[in-house]
């Protein structure tokens, strides 16, 4: 038989005179009601920590990180989730929700796609996994907003880079100068590095990537090609396929560039070992998208 548990005070009432019995039960019932109800002067409920309250309204960490490196980008809430606006007023989704092949990401990326392949610095190693090309995916509207959407709008300034006069974007000139200082110190200790840094292949050139309609990073004045005679490029290999990774650029040079926010084309399956490109977001762990 099912039984219900009684409160201790009411259980003792059966051995009490009637008037005490009635009084005890009334007090018992009142006390139970008081426990069940919220006192009118109890005050507001205790709030959760602010970090917990704000988490649901904060943009994805990767998007916030990108806004740090690209201040032209403003995270905003869109109907379909988080996105961002650019200075021209256009709004874009951070993640368009589409499943894409690597070629599709190259041709029609959202901003999250540009972070979808992790860039790993450190010891140089052959890249053998097909389409492991961190940094080759670029969201062109962001680059246009940050650096200029036409040749005459790209604000380039002259730069002396290890004795060679180059043109780079004004916004990244300080990073190029810091790299140059690192490289000069390296060459002073090891003269064998110097040939890689002579006769550089170029910095600012408004053009498309070979055999594509996508704009080259050189168009924005944010990249540099080292001495082509000392470099390897997958398009130059014969036969052209299958891709067979090759490199001769020393570790010390790669380390110097990466220390200042430049990625290296030698980290790509479609290798381009002369190429360094200012992409600090890919070297910032905070910009890695959540998985």
XYZ file of N, CA and C in Angstrom:
873
model
N 0.861 -1.183 0.000
C 0.000 0.000 0.000
C 0.891 1.224 0.000
N 0.545 2.204 -0.851
C 1.331 3.421 -0.900
C 1.097 4.233 0.348
N 2.128 4.763 0.928
C 2.000 5.640 2.079
C 2.674 6.943 1.762
N 2.230 7.998 2.385
C 2.845 9.307 2.184
C 3.549 9.717 3.449
N 4.712 10.307 3.266
C 5.493 10.722 4.418
C 4.892 11.982 5.014
N 4.690 11.950 6.370
C 4.131 13.101 7.060
C 5.244 13.908 7.689
N 4.977 15.179 7.905
C 5.979 15.998 8.576
C 6.094 15.591 10.026
N 7.259 15.691 10.627
C 7.460 15.249 12.010
C 6.491 15.916 12.985
N 6.214 17.171 12.835
C 5.330 17.879 13.770
C 3.919 17.326 13.757
N 3.367 17.012 12.610
C 2.009 16.506 12.513
C 1.886 15.076 13.000
N 2.939 14.259 12.901
C 2.896 12.884 13.386
C 2.674 12.848 14.899
N 3.209 13.772 15.662
C 3.101 13.771 17.114
C 1.750 14.278 17.590
N 0.896 14.806 16.739
C -0.358 15.404 17.172
C -1.337 14.381 17.704
N -1.225 13.078 17.335
C -2.192 12.077 17.734
C -2.175 11.789 19.231
N -1.161 12.144 19.978
C -1.101 11.895 21.415
C -1.289 13.181 22.205
N -1.785 14.190 21.531
C -1.921 15.489 22.164
C -3.395 15.770 22.392
N -3.797 16.442 23.479
C -5.184 16.827 23.662
C -5.713 17.556 22.449
N -7.076 17.527 22.299
C -7.693 18.021 21.060
C -7.333 19.451 20.756
N -7.412 20.349 21.790
C -7.164 21.761 21.483
C -5.712 21.992 21.067
N -4.841 21.157 21.703
C -3.449 21.253 21.257
C -3.272 20.656 19.864
N -4.085 19.582 19.638
C -4.017 18.941 18.331
C -4.366 19.908 17.212
N -5.451 20.637 17.385
C -5.894 21.576 16.358
C -4.864 22.686 16.150
N -4.357 23.185 17.286
C -3.394 24.281 17.182
C -2.105 23.839 16.471
N -1.666 22.611 16.815
C -0.427 22.111 16.210
C -0.569 21.906 14.720
N -1.726 21.366 14.286
C -1.917 21.117 12.853
C -1.983 22.409 12.056
N -2.677 23.420 12.660
C -2.755 24.708 11.968
C -1.361 25.296 11.794
N -0.575 25.258 12.880
C 0.789 25.798 12.781
C 1.641 25.022 11.784
N 1.415 23.683 11.769
C 2.174 22.842 10.834
C 1.863 23.192 9.392
N 0.567 23.315 9.101
C 0.151 23.637 7.729
C 0.654 25.002 7.313
N 0.596 25.963 8.253
C 1.087 27.304 7.924
C 2.584 27.286 7.626
N 3.316 26.499 8.430
C 4.763 26.448 8.205
C 5.100 25.808 6.875
N 4.325 24.751 6.474
C 4.568 24.116 5.185
C 4.273 25.064 4.039
N 3.220 25.847 4.178
C 2.896 26.830 3.139
C 3.950 27.891 3.025
N 4.515 28.275 4.165
C 5.561 29.299 4.136
C 6.799 28.803 3.428
N 7.099 27.478 3.616
C 8.263 26.927 2.932
C 8.066 26.874 1.432
N 6.792 26.617 1.012
C 6.525 26.470 -0.419
C 6.481 27.789 -1.139
N 6.084 28.853 -0.457
C 5.922 30.149 -1.116
C 7.209 30.947 -1.043
N 7.388 31.862 -1.973
C 8.546 32.744 -1.964
C 8.214 33.985 -1.150
N 8.958 34.301 -0.133
C 8.668 35.486 0.668
C 8.628 36.720 -0.204
N 7.697 37.628 0.049
C 7.575 38.808 -0.813
C 8.801 39.697 -0.781
N 9.599 39.631 0.286
C 10.769 40.496 0.371
C 12.064 39.743 0.123
N 11.962 38.606 -0.599
C 13.157 37.790 -0.821
C 14.164 38.452 -1.748
N 13.739 39.457 -2.526
C 14.647 40.141 -3.422
C 14.805 39.406 -4.740
N 15.538 39.992 -5.702
C 15.712 39.373 -7.032
C 16.551 38.118 -6.948
N 16.392 37.185 -7.898
C 17.211 35.972 -7.887
C 18.664 36.311 -8.124
N 19.538 35.462 -7.618
C 20.980 35.661 -7.807
C 21.316 35.475 -9.284
N 22.012 36.447 -9.885
C 22.340 36.388 -11.307
C 23.542 35.499 -11.566
N 23.576 34.902 -12.752
C 24.735 34.130 -13.175
C 25.898 35.087 -13.422
N 27.123 34.610 -13.388
C 28.267 35.474 -13.694
C 28.099 36.148 -15.041
N 28.625 37.348 -15.170
C 28.442 38.113 -16.402
C 28.979 37.390 -17.621
N 30.111 36.697 -17.468
C 30.685 35.983 -18.615
C 29.700 34.966 -19.156
N 28.983 34.273 -18.239
C 28.021 33.273 -18.689
C 26.838 33.928 -19.376
N 26.401 35.095 -18.860
C 25.264 35.780 -19.468
C 25.616 36.302 -20.853
N 26.871 36.767 -21.006
C 27.250 37.389 -22.276
C 27.599 36.368 -23.345
N 27.911 35.127 -22.933
C 28.411 34.143 -23.898
C 27.428 33.922 -25.036
N 26.138 33.840 -24.697
C 25.150 33.561 -25.737
C 25.043 34.705 -26.734
N 25.386 35.930 -26.309
C 25.263 37.070 -27.212
C 26.552 37.495 -27.854
N 27.646 36.792 -27.574
C 28.943 37.162 -28.129
C 29.148 36.505 -29.479
N 29.872 37.160 -30.401
C 30.155 36.526 -31.694
C 31.083 35.339 -31.514
N 31.136 34.434 -32.490
C 32.088 33.326 -32.403
C 33.504 33.852 -32.178
N 34.268 33.117 -31.394
C 35.617 33.578 -31.052
C 36.455 33.835 -32.300
N 36.307 32.991 -33.317
C 37.092 33.166 -34.543
C 36.724 34.465 -35.249
N 35.433 34.807 -35.252
C 34.996 36.045 -35.897
C 35.503 37.260 -35.126
N 35.443 37.197 -33.802
C 35.969 38.296 -32.994
C 37.465 38.465 -33.214
N 38.167 37.347 -33.363
C 39.606 37.396 -33.612
C 39.906 38.048 -34.955
N 39.141 37.695 -35.965
C 39.336 38.294 -37.285
C 39.114 39.810 -37.238
N 38.142 40.246 -36.441
C 37.874 41.685 -36.331
C 39.062 42.417 -35.721
N 39.841 41.705 -34.905
C 41.045 42.314 -34.317
C 42.084 42.598 -35.394
N 42.267 41.660 -36.319
C 43.285 41.820 -37.360
C 42.781 42.616 -38.552
N 41.462 42.636 -38.747
C 40.861 43.367 -39.865
C 39.793 44.303 -39.308
N 40.193 45.472 -38.829
C 39.243 46.377 -38.170
C 38.151 46.928 -39.083
N 38.233 46.671 -40.389
C 37.139 47.078 -41.288
C 35.937 46.165 -41.118
N 36.098 45.068 -40.387
C 35.065 44.054 -40.208
C 34.343 44.299 -38.880
N 33.004 44.349 -38.928
C 32.203 44.535 -37.720
C 31.251 43.359 -37.542
N 31.432 42.519 -36.519
C 30.511 41.395 -36.309
C 29.098 41.893 -36.035
N 28.105 41.242 -36.621
C 26.695 41.596 -36.415
C 25.862 40.317 -36.388
N 24.710 40.415 -35.740
C 23.740 39.342 -35.756
C 22.901 39.443 -37.022
N 22.792 38.352 -37.766
C 21.930 38.282 -38.940
C 20.795 37.311 -38.647
N 19.793 37.290 -39.519
C 18.653 36.388 -39.313
C 19.092 34.931 -39.225
N 20.115 34.581 -39.996
C 20.561 33.188 -40.058
C 21.734 32.897 -39.125
N 22.092 33.840 -38.257
C 23.216 33.622 -37.355
C 24.192 34.783 -37.406
N 25.411 34.532 -37.003
C 26.405 35.596 -36.964
C 26.958 35.903 -38.358
N 27.210 37.179 -38.552
C 27.826 37.639 -39.786
C 28.632 38.881 -39.494
N 28.868 39.675 -40.510
C 29.666 40.885 -40.333
C 29.332 41.871 -41.443
N 29.613 43.115 -41.178
C 29.463 44.148 -42.192
C 30.838 44.710 -42.523
N 30.934 45.259 -43.730
C 32.131 45.940 -44.191
C 31.793 47.412 -44.397
N 32.776 48.281 -44.570
C 32.500 49.716 -44.644
C 31.530 50.129 -45.742
N 31.375 49.327 -46.793
C 30.430 49.690 -47.850
C 28.986 49.389 -47.461
N 28.768 48.862 -46.253
C 27.425 48.572 -45.768
C 26.939 47.167 -46.045
N 27.680 46.415 -46.858
C 27.258 45.051 -47.163
C 27.400 44.157 -45.939
N 26.440 43.261 -45.770
C 26.490 42.277 -44.692
C 26.739 40.902 -45.295
N 27.567 40.114 -44.639
C 27.919 38.782 -45.124
C 27.782 37.787 -43.975
N 27.347 36.568 -44.249
C 27.341 35.551 -43.192
C 28.764 35.102 -42.902
N 29.038 34.829 -41.642
C 30.341 34.264 -41.299
C 30.432 32.839 -41.840
N 29.356 32.098 -41.695
C 29.276 30.722 -42.192
C 27.995 30.611 -43.007
N 28.112 30.360 -44.314
C 26.922 30.281 -45.161
C 26.207 28.937 -45.060
N 26.760 28.009 -44.267
C 26.097 26.734 -44.028
C 26.226 25.716 -45.131
N 26.988 26.015 -46.169
C 27.130 25.096 -47.295
C 28.316 24.151 -47.083
N 28.123 22.915 -47.490
C 29.216 21.954 -47.520
C 29.936 22.097 -48.864
N 31.239 22.338 -48.832
C 31.959 22.658 -50.062
C 33.193 21.782 -50.229
N 33.480 21.479 -51.479
C 34.754 20.856 -51.817
C 35.842 21.925 -51.731
N 37.102 21.481 -51.749
C 38.186 22.458 -51.699
C 38.149 23.410 -52.893
N 37.969 22.933 -54.136
C 37.884 23.880 -55.256
C 36.748 24.887 -55.090
N 35.623 24.439 -54.519
C 34.500 25.361 -54.314
C 34.841 26.413 -53.262
N 35.573 26.002 -52.227
C 35.994 26.972 -51.226
C 36.912 28.031 -51.834
N 37.771 27.609 -52.747
C 38.642 28.573 -53.415
C 37.845 29.596 -54.208
N 36.796 29.125 -54.899
C 36.050 29.981 -55.812
C 34.971 30.795 -55.118
N 34.325 30.220 -54.094
C 33.192 30.906 -53.466
C 33.208 30.689 -51.954
N 34.206 31.212 -51.272
C 34.307 30.966 -49.832
C 33.423 31.901 -49.017
N 33.025 31.448 -47.824
C 32.591 32.384 -46.809
C 33.813 32.660 -45.931
N 33.652 33.535 -44.957
C 34.831 33.919 -44.179
C 35.331 32.767 -43.318
N 34.426 31.932 -42.830
C 34.851 30.790 -42.033
C 35.685 29.818 -42.866
N 35.376 29.692 -44.152
C 36.152 28.800 -45.021
C 37.628 29.187 -45.052
N 37.933 30.468 -44.919
C 39.331 30.903 -44.991
C 40.150 30.382 -43.814
N 39.460 29.960 -42.756
C 40.133 29.434 -41.568
C 40.019 27.917 -41.466
N 39.412 27.292 -42.459
C 39.030 25.887 -42.338
C 40.207 24.913 -42.408
N 41.356 25.351 -42.892
C 42.549 24.499 -42.923
C 43.581 25.132 -42.002
N 43.945 24.422 -40.957
C 44.851 24.979 -39.953
C 46.247 25.198 -40.530
N 46.802 26.355 -40.230
C 48.181 26.642 -40.611
C 49.076 26.244 -39.443
N 50.056 25.386 -39.705
C 50.928 24.871 -38.648
C 52.360 25.320 -38.908
N 52.859 26.188 -38.045
C 54.250 26.624 -38.141
C 55.150 25.577 -37.496
N 56.448 25.866 -37.492
C 57.382 24.922 -36.881
C 58.314 24.300 -37.901
N 58.873 23.144 -37.581
C 59.829 22.500 -38.492
C 59.229 22.262 -39.875
N 60.014 22.499 -40.905
C 59.559 22.278 -42.280
C 59.397 20.784 -42.533
N 58.265 20.436 -43.122
C 58.002 19.027 -43.444
C 57.274 18.973 -44.780
N 57.499 17.930 -45.582
C 56.770 17.807 -46.850
C 55.257 17.791 -46.613
N 54.538 18.432 -47.514
C 53.075 18.435 -47.434
C 52.571 17.423 -48.452
N 51.989 16.351 -47.962
C 51.589 15.247 -48.843
C 50.082 15.028 -48.892
N 49.343 15.672 -47.985
C 47.892 15.485 -47.993
C 47.277 16.405 -49.035
N 46.523 15.854 -49.946
C 45.973 16.612 -51.065
C 45.126 17.781 -50.591
N 45.364 18.944 -51.204
C 44.614 20.182 -50.953
C 44.817 20.744 -49.547
N 45.861 20.344 -48.871
C 46.188 20.971 -47.589
C 46.933 22.269 -47.890
N 46.156 23.319 -48.106
C 46.705 24.607 -48.546
C 46.224 25.727 -47.626
N 46.652 25.782 -46.375
C 46.157 26.808 -45.455
C 46.551 28.211 -45.899
N 45.547 29.033 -46.139
C 45.802 30.405 -46.561
C 45.501 30.671 -48.016
N 45.400 29.628 -48.829
C 45.077 29.855 -50.238
C 43.615 30.290 -50.418
N 42.779 29.947 -49.460
C 41.376 30.373 -49.518
C 41.300 31.792 -48.964
N 40.890 32.742 -49.781
C 40.804 34.144 -49.363
C 39.402 34.681 -49.643
N 38.883 35.452 -48.720
C 37.579 36.094 -48.901
C 37.836 37.480 -49.479
N 37.689 37.593 -50.781
C 38.133 38.792 -51.490
C 37.492 40.093 -51.017
N 36.181 40.125 -50.702
C 35.612 41.403 -50.232
C 36.311 41.958 -48.995
N 36.794 41.087 -48.121
C 37.505 41.563 -46.937
C 38.840 42.183 -47.326
N 39.568 41.533 -48.236
C 40.847 42.083 -48.694
C 40.639 43.416 -49.411
N 39.584 43.499 -50.204
C 39.294 44.752 -50.910
C 38.975 45.871 -49.931
N 38.189 45.557 -48.892
C 37.840 46.573 -47.907
C 39.050 47.006 -47.089
N 39.929 46.067 -46.807
C 41.098 46.356 -45.971
C 42.200 47.073 -46.733
N 42.421 46.659 -48.000
C 43.607 47.131 -48.715
C 43.310 47.910 -50.000
N 42.120 47.774 -50.555
C 41.793 48.496 -51.780
C 41.219 47.582 -52.840
N 40.171 48.056 -53.538
C 39.494 47.206 -54.525
C 39.841 47.559 -55.964
N 40.840 48.399 -56.154
C 41.328 48.740 -57.496
C 42.796 49.136 -57.364
N 43.529 48.994 -58.454
C 44.973 49.243 -58.417
C 45.296 50.616 -57.846
N 44.542 51.622 -58.284
C 44.829 52.993 -57.847
C 44.408 53.255 -56.398
N 43.654 52.339 -55.807
C 43.205 52.519 -54.426
C 44.092 51.798 -53.407
N 45.012 50.989 -53.883
C 45.910 50.279 -52.976
C 47.018 51.244 -52.551
N 47.055 51.555 -51.258
C 47.957 52.570 -50.728
C 49.340 51.965 -50.475
N 50.157 51.924 -51.523
C 51.495 51.355 -51.382
C 52.516 52.439 -51.082
N 53.538 52.039 -50.351
C 54.624 52.954 -50.003
C 55.947 52.272 -50.341
N 57.005 53.058 -50.627
C 58.314 52.452 -50.922
C 58.937 51.886 -49.663
N 59.670 50.807 -49.838
C 60.326 50.139 -48.718
C 61.668 49.609 -49.186
N 62.700 49.859 -48.409
C 64.016 49.278 -48.693
C 64.100 47.960 -47.925
N 64.184 46.867 -48.673
C 64.161 45.529 -48.096
C 65.466 44.842 -48.454
N 66.381 44.792 -47.492
C 67.714 44.216 -47.710
C 68.380 44.816 -48.952
N 68.342 46.143 -49.028
C 68.994 46.861 -50.115
C 68.190 46.958 -51.393
N 67.002 46.382 -51.449
C 66.169 46.408 -52.651
C 64.940 47.289 -52.396
N 64.630 48.130 -53.353
C 63.483 49.026 -53.210
C 62.224 48.308 -53.698
N 61.261 48.196 -52.790
C 60.015 47.503 -53.080
C 58.832 48.407 -52.739
N 57.662 47.980 -53.148
C 56.431 48.678 -52.782
C 55.520 47.708 -52.039
N 55.052 48.137 -50.861
C 54.140 47.318 -50.067
C 53.017 48.216 -49.544
N 51.957 47.602 -49.075
C 50.853 48.398 -48.560
C 51.266 49.110 -47.275
N 50.806 50.330 -47.141
C 51.179 51.130 -45.975
C 50.835 50.420 -44.656
N 49.708 49.712 -44.638
C 49.269 49.076 -43.392
C 50.172 47.931 -42.957
N 50.846 47.293 -43.906
C 51.705 46.162 -43.541
C 53.187 46.507 -43.634
N 53.513 47.734 -43.998
C 54.922 48.133 -44.084
C 55.677 47.890 -42.777
N 55.076 48.184 -41.607
C 55.820 47.900 -40.361
C 56.180 46.430 -40.207
N 55.283 45.521 -40.617
C 55.579 44.090 -40.519
C 56.725 43.718 -41.457
N 56.731 44.281 -42.669
C 57.839 44.036 -43.598
C 59.161 44.558 -43.021
N 59.108 45.701 -42.374
C 60.324 46.266 -41.795
C 60.857 45.384 -40.670
N 59.963 44.852 -39.878
C 60.405 43.963 -38.789
C 61.026 42.685 -39.349
N 60.429 42.148 -40.402
C 60.999 40.958 -41.038
C 62.385 41.274 -41.602
N 62.500 42.423 -42.265
C 63.786 42.807 -42.856
C 64.868 42.866 -41.786
N 64.532 43.403 -40.614
C 65.519 43.484 -39.527
C 65.937 42.089 -39.070
N 64.970 41.170 -38.988
C 65.291 39.794 -38.598
C 66.208 39.136 -39.647
N 65.882 39.342 -40.913
C 66.650 38.703 -41.977
C 68.073 39.258 -42.058
N 68.206 40.563 -41.878
C 69.547 41.161 -41.903
C 70.423 40.570 -40.800
N 69.824 40.351 -39.631
C 70.580 39.758 -38.532
C 70.979 38.315 -38.851
N 70.094 37.594 -39.513
C 70.391 36.210 -39.884
C 71.521 36.141 -40.913
N 71.443 37.011 -41.930
C 72.467 37.011 -42.981
C 73.826 37.402 -42.418
N 73.831 38.307 -41.434
C 75.092 38.707 -40.819
C 75.776 37.522 -40.139
N 74.993 36.555 -39.680
C 75.550 35.368 -39.022
C 75.812 34.221 -39.987
N 75.005 34.175 -41.074
C 75.106 33.052 -42.013
C 74.942 33.574 -43.438
N 76.056 33.807 -44.116
C 76.045 34.390 -45.462
C 75.377 33.473 -46.489
N 75.236 32.192 -46.196
C 74.621 31.270 -47.162
C 73.132 31.566 -47.375
N 72.551 32.356 -46.489
C 71.125 32.700 -46.620
C 70.898 33.837 -47.621
N 71.927 34.608 -47.890
C 71.765 35.827 -48.680
C 71.224 35.586 -50.087
N 71.686 34.556 -50.830
C 71.175 34.372 -52.195
C 69.656 34.214 -52.279
N 69.024 33.683 -51.249
C 67.570 33.522 -51.267
C 66.854 34.869 -51.205
N 67.558 35.887 -50.704
C 66.948 37.188 -50.467
C 67.363 38.230 -51.498
N 68.131 37.815 -52.495
C 68.529 38.730 -53.560
C 67.649 38.520 -54.781
N 67.429 39.581 -55.529
C 66.616 39.467 -56.736
C 65.225 38.938 -56.452
N 64.578 39.497 -55.439
C 63.255 39.000 -55.053
C 62.278 39.126 -56.221
N 61.304 38.219 -56.236
C 60.379 38.140 -57.358
C 59.314 39.210 -57.399
N 59.155 39.985 -56.323
C 58.202 41.081 -56.375
C 57.301 41.137 -55.159
N 56.684 42.310 -55.000
C 55.717 42.521 -53.916
C 54.383 42.957 -54.531
N 54.195 44.260 -54.714
C 52.916 44.759 -55.229
C 52.836 44.640 -56.746
N 51.901 43.818 -57.203
C 51.583 43.696 -58.629
C 50.079 43.421 -58.725
N 49.333 44.308 -59.345
C 47.883 44.118 -59.480
C 47.635 43.080 -60.578
N 47.262 41.864 -60.166
C 47.064 40.794 -61.141
C 46.245 39.668 -60.535
N 45.794 38.767 -61.380
C 45.121 37.553 -60.934
C 46.148 36.439 -60.722
N 45.752 35.442 -59.954
C 46.573 34.242 -59.805
C 46.614 33.532 -61.154
N 47.753 32.985 -61.494
C 47.915 32.330 -62.803
C 46.813 31.307 -63.042
N 46.224 31.360 -64.228
C 45.216 30.405 -64.690
C 43.906 30.458 -63.899
N 43.647 31.578 -63.213
C 42.400 31.715 -62.447
C 41.828 33.120 -62.659
N 40.628 33.312 -62.132
C 40.022 34.653 -62.101
C 40.101 35.239 -60.699
N 40.827 34.582 -59.790
C 40.958 35.058 -58.415
C 42.141 36.011 -58.313
N 41.964 37.043 -57.519
C 43.020 38.041 -57.403
C 44.171 37.524 -56.554
N 45.377 37.829 -56.978
C 46.574 37.460 -56.233
C 46.709 38.332 -54.990
N 47.288 37.778 -53.931
C 47.585 38.572 -52.738
C 48.569 39.686 -53.054
N 49.356 39.524 -54.112
C 50.275 40.591 -54.525
C 49.517 41.854 -54.938
N 48.274 41.700 -55.352
C 47.483 42.855 -55.763
C 47.238 43.822 -54.621
N 47.332 43.336 -53.395
C 47.058 44.174 -52.228
C 48.330 44.654 -51.540
N 49.494 44.288 -52.076
C 50.748 44.744 -51.493
C 51.064 44.126 -50.151
N 50.583 42.875 -49.925
C 50.786 42.228 -48.623
C 51.667 40.986 -48.728
N 52.269 40.739 -49.886
C 53.068 39.517 -50.047
C 54.370 39.830 -50.776
N 55.280 38.855 -50.685
C 56.582 38.992 -51.325
C 57.010 37.626 -51.834
N 57.653 37.613 -53.005
C 58.259 36.397 -53.541
C 59.778 36.529 -53.429
N 60.399 35.530 -52.850
C 61.856 35.529 -52.754
C 62.463 35.176 -54.112
N 63.754 35.002 -54.144
C 64.484 34.711 -55.370
C 63.893 33.470 -56.053
N 63.312 33.663 -57.230
C 62.643 32.554 -57.916
C 63.622 31.446 -58.311
N 64.883 31.812 -58.539
C 65.875 30.808 -58.929
C 66.188 29.838 -57.797
N 65.847 30.225 -56.586
C 66.102 29.372 -55.421
C 64.803 28.745 -54.896
N 63.743 28.822 -55.673
C 62.431 28.419 -55.189
C 61.824 27.313 -56.043
N 60.746 26.741 -55.532
C 60.002 25.703 -56.245
C 58.512 26.056 -56.251
N 57.845 25.707 -57.348
C 56.433 26.049 -57.527
C 55.762 24.880 -58.231
N 54.637 24.451 -57.704
C 54.031 23.223 -58.221
C 53.650 23.335 -59.697
N 53.344 24.541 -60.170
C 52.983 24.720 -61.577
C 54.183 24.538 -62.499
N 55.403 24.637 -61.954
C 56.606 24.492 -62.777
C 57.051 23.044 -62.917
N 56.579 22.155 -62.071
C 57.084 20.779 -62.113
C 56.626 20.074 -63.396
N 57.444 19.176 -63.864
C 57.135 18.380 -65.051
C 57.447 16.914 -64.773
N 56.491 16.038 -64.989
C 55.125 16.336 -65.391
C 54.386 17.094 -64.287
N 53.329 17.785 -64.665
C 52.631 18.665 -63.734
C 51.920 17.885 -62.637
N 51.465 16.697 -62.948
C 50.775 15.845 -61.976
C 51.411 14.469 -61.975
N 51.430 13.776 -60.865
C 50.912 14.206 -59.556
C 51.819 15.234 -58.897
N 51.238 16.005 -57.971
C 52.007 17.027 -57.264
C 53.045 16.336 -56.368
N 54.284 16.799 -56.461
C 55.375 16.247 -55.656
C 56.081 17.408 -54.957
N 55.818 17.556 -53.681
C 56.318 18.695 -52.901
C 57.832 18.774 -52.938
N 58.356 19.995 -53.122
C 59.798 20.237 -53.118
C 60.076 21.564 -52.435
N 61.285 21.698 -51.883
C 61.648 22.955 -51.223
C 63.157 23.034 -51.014
N 63.672 24.279 -51.081
C 65.070 24.529 -50.748
C 65.220 25.712 -49.786
N 64.131 26.395 -49.461
C 64.198 27.569 -48.580
C 64.541 27.122 -47.159
N 65.553 27.723 -46.545
C 65.983 27.302 -45.209
C 64.965 27.620 -44.115
N 65.000 26.812 -43.089
C 64.096 26.970 -41.942
C 64.202 28.360 -41.313
N 65.399 28.887 -41.199
C 65.599 30.167 -40.514
C 64.825 31.296 -41.196
N 64.771 31.280 -42.529
C 64.037 32.321 -43.249
C 62.535 32.186 -43.020
N 62.054 30.965 -43.044
C 60.625 30.722 -42.809
C 60.244 31.180 -41.405
N 61.067 30.851 -40.423
C 60.797 31.237 -39.040
C 60.723 32.757 -38.891
N 61.610 33.457 -39.578
C 61.637 34.918 -39.469
C 60.341 35.531 -39.980
N 59.867 35.056 -41.111
C 58.624 35.588 -41.659
C 57.418 35.224 -40.783
N 57.354 33.990 -40.367
C 56.203 33.561 -39.564
C 56.141 34.298 -38.226
N 57.284 34.658 -37.691
C 57.320 35.383 -36.423
C 56.653 36.748 -36.527
N 56.523 37.278 -37.736
C 55.927 38.596 -37.931
C 54.569 38.530 -38.638
N 53.944 37.351 -38.647
C 52.582 37.250 -39.157
C 52.451 36.873 -40.614
N 53.528 36.408 -41.237
C 53.485 35.995 -42.638
C 53.353 34.475 -42.729
N 52.485 34.014 -43.621
C 52.422 32.586 -43.900
C 53.300 32.283 -45.104
N 53.645 31.017 -45.259
C 54.587 30.594 -46.302
C 53.927 29.601 -47.240
N 54.111 29.821 -48.552
C 53.553 28.918 -49.545
C 54.182 27.539 -49.543
N 55.267 27.364 -48.828
C 55.866 26.040 -48.678
C 55.101 25.153 -47.714
N 54.109 25.711 -47.033
C 53.235 24.914 -46.159
C 52.037 24.370 -46.944
N 52.049 24.532 -48.243
C 50.920 24.118 -49.078
C 51.241 22.842 -49.858
N 50.215 22.040 -50.047
C 50.323 20.893 -50.958
C 50.635 21.406 -52.365
N 49.917 22.452 -52.792
C 50.225 23.137 -54.056
C 51.316 24.169 -53.753
N 52.517 23.689 -53.585
C 53.610 24.461 -52.997
C 54.044 25.636 -53.863
N 54.429 26.707 -53.165
C 54.914 27.937 -53.796
C 55.943 28.506 -52.821
N 57.156 27.938 -52.847
C 58.091 28.180 -51.754
C 58.722 29.567 -51.763
N 58.549 30.316 -52.836
C 59.053 31.691 -52.853
C 58.119 32.651 -52.127
N 56.875 32.234 -51.905
C 55.785 33.137 -51.532
C 55.590 33.246 -50.019
N 55.592 34.500 -49.540
C 55.224 34.824 -48.164
C 54.138 35.897 -48.206
N 53.164 35.759 -47.338
C 51.958 36.593 -47.407
C 51.522 36.981 -45.993
N 51.240 38.245 -45.781
C 50.846 38.706 -44.452
C 49.418 38.265 -44.138
N 49.298 37.254 -43.272
C 48.005 36.718 -42.858
C 48.072 36.390 -41.366
N 48.169 37.396 -40.525
C 48.405 37.134 -39.094
C 47.310 36.318 -38.435
N 46.096 36.368 -38.980
C 45.000 35.606 -38.375
C 45.259 34.101 -38.407
N 46.011 33.643 -39.408
C 46.263 32.211 -39.525
C 47.337 31.725 -38.552
N 48.032 32.660 -37.948
C 49.048 32.322 -36.951
C 48.565 32.643 -35.535
N 47.322 33.050 -35.403
C 46.717 33.398 -34.120
C 45.763 32.266 -33.744
N 46.078 31.552 -32.674
C 45.251 30.394 -32.272
C 43.825 30.809 -31.957
N 43.607 32.056 -31.548
C 42.252 32.511 -31.209
C 41.351 32.564 -32.437
N 41.923 32.595 -33.631
C 41.120 32.668 -34.859
C 40.724 31.300 -35.388
N 41.176 30.235 -34.756
C 40.802 28.893 -35.232
C 39.313 28.662 -34.947
N 38.533 28.268 -35.953
C 37.096 28.049 -35.718
C 36.852 26.864 -34.817
N 35.764 26.937 -34.032
C 35.397 25.824 -33.150
C 34.990 24.621 -34.001
N 35.336 23.437 -33.533
C 34.986 22.203 -34.252
C 34.096 21.339 -33.396
